[in-house]
Short mmCIF file of C-alpha atoms in Angstrom, two decimals:
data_model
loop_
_atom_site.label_atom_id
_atom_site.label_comp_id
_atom_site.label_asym_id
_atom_site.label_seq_id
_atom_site.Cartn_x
_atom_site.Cartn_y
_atom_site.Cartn_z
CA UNK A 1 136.84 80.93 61.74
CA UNK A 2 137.69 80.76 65.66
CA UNK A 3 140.97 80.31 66.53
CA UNK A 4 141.50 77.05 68.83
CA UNK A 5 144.56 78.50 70.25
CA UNK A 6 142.69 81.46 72.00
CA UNK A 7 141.93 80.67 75.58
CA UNK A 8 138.48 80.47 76.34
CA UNK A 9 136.97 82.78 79.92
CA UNK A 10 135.71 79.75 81.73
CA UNK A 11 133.50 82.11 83.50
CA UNK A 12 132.12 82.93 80.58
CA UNK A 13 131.53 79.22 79.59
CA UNK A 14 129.83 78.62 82.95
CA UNK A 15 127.40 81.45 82.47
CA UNK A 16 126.92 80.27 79.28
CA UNK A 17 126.16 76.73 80.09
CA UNK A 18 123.60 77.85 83.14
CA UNK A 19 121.95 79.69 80.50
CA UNK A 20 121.97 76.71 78.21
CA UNK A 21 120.25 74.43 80.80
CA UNK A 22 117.75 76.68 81.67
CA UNK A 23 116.54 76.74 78.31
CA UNK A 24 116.37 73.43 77.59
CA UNK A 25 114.88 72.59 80.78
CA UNK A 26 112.07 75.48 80.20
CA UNK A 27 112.26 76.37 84.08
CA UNK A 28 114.55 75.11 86.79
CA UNK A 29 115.27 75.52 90.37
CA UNK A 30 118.38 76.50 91.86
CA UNK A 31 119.03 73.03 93.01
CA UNK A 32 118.16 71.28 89.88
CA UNK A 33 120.44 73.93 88.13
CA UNK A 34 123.35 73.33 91.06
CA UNK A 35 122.81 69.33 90.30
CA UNK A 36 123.18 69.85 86.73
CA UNK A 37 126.30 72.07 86.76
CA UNK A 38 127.66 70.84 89.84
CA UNK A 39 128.20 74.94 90.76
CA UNK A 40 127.96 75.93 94.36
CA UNK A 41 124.68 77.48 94.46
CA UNK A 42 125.82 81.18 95.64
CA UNK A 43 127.76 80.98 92.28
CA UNK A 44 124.40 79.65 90.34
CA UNK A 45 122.69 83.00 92.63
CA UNK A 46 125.61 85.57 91.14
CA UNK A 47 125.15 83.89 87.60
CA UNK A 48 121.95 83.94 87.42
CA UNK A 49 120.96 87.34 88.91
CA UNK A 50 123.68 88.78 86.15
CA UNK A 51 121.58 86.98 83.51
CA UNK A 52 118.86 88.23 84.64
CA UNK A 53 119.63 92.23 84.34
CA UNK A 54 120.94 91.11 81.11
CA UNK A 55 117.30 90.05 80.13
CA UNK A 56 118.13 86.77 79.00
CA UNK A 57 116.30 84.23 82.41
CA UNK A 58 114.02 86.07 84.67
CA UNK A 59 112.55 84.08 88.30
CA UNK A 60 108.75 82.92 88.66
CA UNK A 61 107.23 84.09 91.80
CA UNK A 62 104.94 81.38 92.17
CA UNK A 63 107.68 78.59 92.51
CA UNK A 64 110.92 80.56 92.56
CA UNK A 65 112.22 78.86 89.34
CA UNK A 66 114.02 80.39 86.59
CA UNK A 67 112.89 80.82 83.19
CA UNK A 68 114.51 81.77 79.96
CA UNK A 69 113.13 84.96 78.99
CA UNK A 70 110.74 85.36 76.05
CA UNK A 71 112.35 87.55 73.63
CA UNK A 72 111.02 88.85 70.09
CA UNK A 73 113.33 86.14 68.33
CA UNK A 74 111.06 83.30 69.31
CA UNK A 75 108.19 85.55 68.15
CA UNK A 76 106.00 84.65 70.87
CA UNK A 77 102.43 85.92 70.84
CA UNK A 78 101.16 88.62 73.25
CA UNK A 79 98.96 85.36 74.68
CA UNK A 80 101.73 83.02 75.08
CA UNK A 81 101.79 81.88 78.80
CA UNK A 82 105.18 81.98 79.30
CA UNK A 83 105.66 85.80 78.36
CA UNK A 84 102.42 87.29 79.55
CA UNK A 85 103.71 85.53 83.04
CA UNK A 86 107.31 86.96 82.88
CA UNK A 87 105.52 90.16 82.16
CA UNK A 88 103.08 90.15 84.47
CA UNK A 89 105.65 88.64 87.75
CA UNK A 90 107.20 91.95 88.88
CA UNK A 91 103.66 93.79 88.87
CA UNK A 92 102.33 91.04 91.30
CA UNK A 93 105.20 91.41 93.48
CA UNK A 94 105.12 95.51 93.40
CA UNK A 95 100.95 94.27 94.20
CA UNK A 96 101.84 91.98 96.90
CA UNK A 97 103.76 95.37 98.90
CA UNK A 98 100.44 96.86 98.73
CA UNK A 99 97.35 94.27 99.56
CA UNK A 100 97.72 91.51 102.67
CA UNK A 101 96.55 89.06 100.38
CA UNK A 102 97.97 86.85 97.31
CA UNK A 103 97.00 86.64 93.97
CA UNK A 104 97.09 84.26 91.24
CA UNK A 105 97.38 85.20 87.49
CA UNK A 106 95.28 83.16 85.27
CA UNK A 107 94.57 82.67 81.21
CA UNK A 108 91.88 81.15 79.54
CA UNK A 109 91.55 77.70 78.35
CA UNK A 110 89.02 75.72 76.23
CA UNK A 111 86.94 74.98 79.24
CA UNK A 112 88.77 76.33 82.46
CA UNK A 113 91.35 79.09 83.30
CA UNK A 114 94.79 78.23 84.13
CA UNK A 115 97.18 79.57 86.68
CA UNK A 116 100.12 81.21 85.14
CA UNK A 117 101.77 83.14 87.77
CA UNK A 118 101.13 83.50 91.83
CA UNK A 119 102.78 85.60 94.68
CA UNK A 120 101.67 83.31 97.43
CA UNK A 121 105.15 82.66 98.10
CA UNK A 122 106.09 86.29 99.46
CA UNK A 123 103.42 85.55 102.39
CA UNK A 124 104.36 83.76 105.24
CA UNK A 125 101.67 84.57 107.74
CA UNK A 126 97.98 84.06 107.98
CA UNK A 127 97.46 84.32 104.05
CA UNK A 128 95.95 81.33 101.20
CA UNK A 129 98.04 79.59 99.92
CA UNK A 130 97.54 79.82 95.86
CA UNK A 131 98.59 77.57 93.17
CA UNK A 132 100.73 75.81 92.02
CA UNK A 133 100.88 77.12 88.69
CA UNK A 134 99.14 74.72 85.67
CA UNK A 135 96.22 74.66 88.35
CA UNK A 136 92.71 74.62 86.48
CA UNK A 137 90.47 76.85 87.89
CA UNK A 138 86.67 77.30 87.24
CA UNK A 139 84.78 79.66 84.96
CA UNK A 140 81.88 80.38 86.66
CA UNK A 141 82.77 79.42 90.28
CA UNK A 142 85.76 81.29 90.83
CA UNK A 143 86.13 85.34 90.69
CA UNK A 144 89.12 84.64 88.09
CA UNK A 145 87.14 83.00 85.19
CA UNK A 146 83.79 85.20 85.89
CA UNK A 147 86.13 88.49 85.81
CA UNK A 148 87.57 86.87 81.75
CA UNK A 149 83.72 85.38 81.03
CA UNK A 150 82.44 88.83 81.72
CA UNK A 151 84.86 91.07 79.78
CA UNK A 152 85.48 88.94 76.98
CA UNK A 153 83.49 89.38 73.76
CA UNK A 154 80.18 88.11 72.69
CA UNK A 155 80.67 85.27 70.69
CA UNK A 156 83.76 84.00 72.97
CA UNK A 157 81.56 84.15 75.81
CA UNK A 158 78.91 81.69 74.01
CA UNK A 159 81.15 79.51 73.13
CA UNK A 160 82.73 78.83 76.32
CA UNK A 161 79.30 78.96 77.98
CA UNK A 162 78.41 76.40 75.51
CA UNK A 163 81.29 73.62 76.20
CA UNK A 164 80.18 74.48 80.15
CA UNK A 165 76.54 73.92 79.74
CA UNK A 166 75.57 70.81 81.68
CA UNK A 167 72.97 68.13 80.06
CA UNK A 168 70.34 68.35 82.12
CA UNK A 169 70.65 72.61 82.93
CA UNK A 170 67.94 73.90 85.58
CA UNK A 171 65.84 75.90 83.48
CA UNK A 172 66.79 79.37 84.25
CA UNK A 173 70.32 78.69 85.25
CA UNK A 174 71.42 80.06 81.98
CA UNK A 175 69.46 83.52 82.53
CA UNK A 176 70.80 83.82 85.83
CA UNK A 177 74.48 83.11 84.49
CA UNK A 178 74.17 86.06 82.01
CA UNK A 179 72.67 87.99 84.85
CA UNK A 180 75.44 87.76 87.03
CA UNK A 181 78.22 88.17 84.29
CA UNK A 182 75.89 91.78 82.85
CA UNK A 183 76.59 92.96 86.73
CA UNK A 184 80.12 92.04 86.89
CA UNK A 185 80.67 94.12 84.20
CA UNK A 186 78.78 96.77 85.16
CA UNK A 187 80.70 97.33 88.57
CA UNK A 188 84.09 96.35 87.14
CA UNK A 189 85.55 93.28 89.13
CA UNK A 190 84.03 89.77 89.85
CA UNK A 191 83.75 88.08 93.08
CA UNK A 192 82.32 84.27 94.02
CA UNK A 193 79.23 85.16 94.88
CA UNK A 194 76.13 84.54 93.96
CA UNK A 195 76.86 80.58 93.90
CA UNK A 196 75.20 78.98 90.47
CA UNK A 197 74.15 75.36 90.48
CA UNK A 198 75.82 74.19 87.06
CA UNK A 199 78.68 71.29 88.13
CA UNK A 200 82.62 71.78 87.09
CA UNK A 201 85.90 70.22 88.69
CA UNK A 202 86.08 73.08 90.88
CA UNK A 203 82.31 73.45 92.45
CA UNK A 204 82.54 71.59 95.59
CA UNK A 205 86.10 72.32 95.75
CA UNK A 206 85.48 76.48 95.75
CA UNK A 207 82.66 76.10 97.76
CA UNK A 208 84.57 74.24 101.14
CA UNK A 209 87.69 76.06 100.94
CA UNK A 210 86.99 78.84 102.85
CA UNK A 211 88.49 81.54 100.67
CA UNK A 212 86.66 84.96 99.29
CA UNK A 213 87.94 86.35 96.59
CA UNK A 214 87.72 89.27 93.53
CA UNK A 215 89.13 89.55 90.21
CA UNK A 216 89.44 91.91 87.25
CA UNK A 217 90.79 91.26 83.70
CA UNK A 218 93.95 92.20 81.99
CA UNK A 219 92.97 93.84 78.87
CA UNK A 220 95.49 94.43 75.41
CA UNK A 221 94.37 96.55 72.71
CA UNK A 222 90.62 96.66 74.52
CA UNK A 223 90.40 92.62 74.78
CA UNK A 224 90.97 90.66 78.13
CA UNK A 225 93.61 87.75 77.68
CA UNK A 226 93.97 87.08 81.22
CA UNK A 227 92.53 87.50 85.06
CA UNK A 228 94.38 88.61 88.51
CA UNK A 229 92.91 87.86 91.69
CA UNK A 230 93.02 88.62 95.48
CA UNK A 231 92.56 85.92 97.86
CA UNK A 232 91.87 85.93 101.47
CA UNK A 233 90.61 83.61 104.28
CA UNK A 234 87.22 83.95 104.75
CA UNK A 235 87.38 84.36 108.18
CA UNK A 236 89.30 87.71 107.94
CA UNK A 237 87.14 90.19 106.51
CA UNK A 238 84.02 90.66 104.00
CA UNK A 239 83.79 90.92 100.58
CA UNK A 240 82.62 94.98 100.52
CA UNK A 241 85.32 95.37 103.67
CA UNK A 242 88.30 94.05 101.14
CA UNK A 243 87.21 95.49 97.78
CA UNK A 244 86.97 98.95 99.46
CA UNK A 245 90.12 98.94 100.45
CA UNK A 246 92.34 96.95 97.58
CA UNK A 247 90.42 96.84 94.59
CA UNK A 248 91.85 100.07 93.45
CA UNK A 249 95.33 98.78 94.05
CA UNK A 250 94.29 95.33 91.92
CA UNK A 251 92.65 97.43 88.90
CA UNK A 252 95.70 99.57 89.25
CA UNK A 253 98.22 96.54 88.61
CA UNK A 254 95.99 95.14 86.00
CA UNK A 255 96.13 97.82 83.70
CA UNK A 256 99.91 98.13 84.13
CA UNK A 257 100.13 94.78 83.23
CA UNK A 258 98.27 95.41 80.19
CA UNK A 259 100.43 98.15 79.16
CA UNK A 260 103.37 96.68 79.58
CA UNK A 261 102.31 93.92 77.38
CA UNK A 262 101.37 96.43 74.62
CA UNK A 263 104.25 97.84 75.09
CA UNK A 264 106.54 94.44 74.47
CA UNK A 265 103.81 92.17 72.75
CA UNK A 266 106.70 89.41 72.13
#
């Protein structure tokens, strides 16, 4: 039994109750947090930096908000979002110190991929801006959800293909879908390109943007459960000018990403 007559370490309680809000909010911002607590915010910085090393709230890229960390207690999957994010956050920014571009990190969904994690916030110049995370991107026009549809197994790949699969398909559109997906696979990352005529959310959307892009798949125990990109303005340089030079560097942070998650699967 705890004895009432023991002072308390009010520092202590204040750590305590940052941590307590950022779990129950599931992510905050420093200001929400400094609202909440009514801290100064350089005190919310030192708290929350110390919780951090301790493992307990780590910081999205994407958004800069902080997260309670997704320990083994909860028993989270290797495919929950939240952890396969926190895992994957300080690869992208060790990624983003290498390539001039940003890059989103996406998992799949019933009948998109979702964005999970971005570094688009570290770049301040001439760069595309990515995101937000919960962003639903395209299977089959986007580099991110060809890269997953390729490497993923058979019968996932039919089944997807299957809730995609417009009414009224242009005969051959199918063959030529499976054609593209057998090449990415072949050379090992997937870019926009060739367009395909079958309609989504994101067709007309990916097609005026101005963006190029190329993606490979983050593989656990020899299955893909999510995609990483690079993203660049069209305007500044060519697909085969771009994958020459980073795709090493974006296969490289893939398959770190991967073993880390093998490593700590919950």
């Amino acid at each position: 039994m705890l004895d009432r007559k023991v002072k308390t370490v009010r520092a202590l309680e204040r750590g305590l109750d940052v941590l307590v809000e950022v779990q129950t909010r599931k992510a905050a911002s420093l200001h929400e947090l400094h609202l909440a607590t009514a801290l100064p915010k350089a005190t919310l910085l030192r708290m929350l930096v110390t919780l951090g090393q301790k493992g307990l709230v780590w910081q999205r890229l994407a958004d800069g908000a902080y997260l309670p960390h997704v320990d083994s207690i909860e028993r989270a999957p290797v495919t929950s979002s939240a952890h396969i994010a926190e895992v994957a956050s300080p690869h992208m920014k060790a990624l983003s110190t290498r390539v001039a571009w940003p890059s989103v990190l996406a998992a799949p969904r019933l009948d998109h991929m979702e964005i999970l994690e971005t570094n688009s916030p570290l770049f301040r110049l001439d760069s595309a801006i990515l995101g937000p995370v919960g962003i639903k991107l395209s299977y089959i026009h986007t580099a991110t959800g060809r890269a997953y549809l390729a490497a993923c197994g058979d019968a996932e790949r039919d089944s997807i293909i299957d809730r995609l699969r417009p009414r009224n398909a242009p005969e051959g559109s199918e063959a030529d879908l499976r054609r593209m997906l057998e090449q990415v696979r072949q050379r090992g990352y997937a870019t926009r390109d060739p367009t395909l005529p079958w309609p989504d959310r994101s067709k007309q959307l990916v097609l005026r943007d101005g963006r190029r892009s190329m993606a490979v798949p983050i593989t656990v125990a020899g299955a893909p459960i999510a995609t990483i990109n690079v993203t660049w303005p069209g305007r500044r340089g060519a697909d085969e000018q771009v994958v020459q030079r980073h795709l090493d560097a974006l296969k490289a942070t893939a398959q770190s990403i991967g073993r880390a998650l093998e490593i700590n699967p919950n």
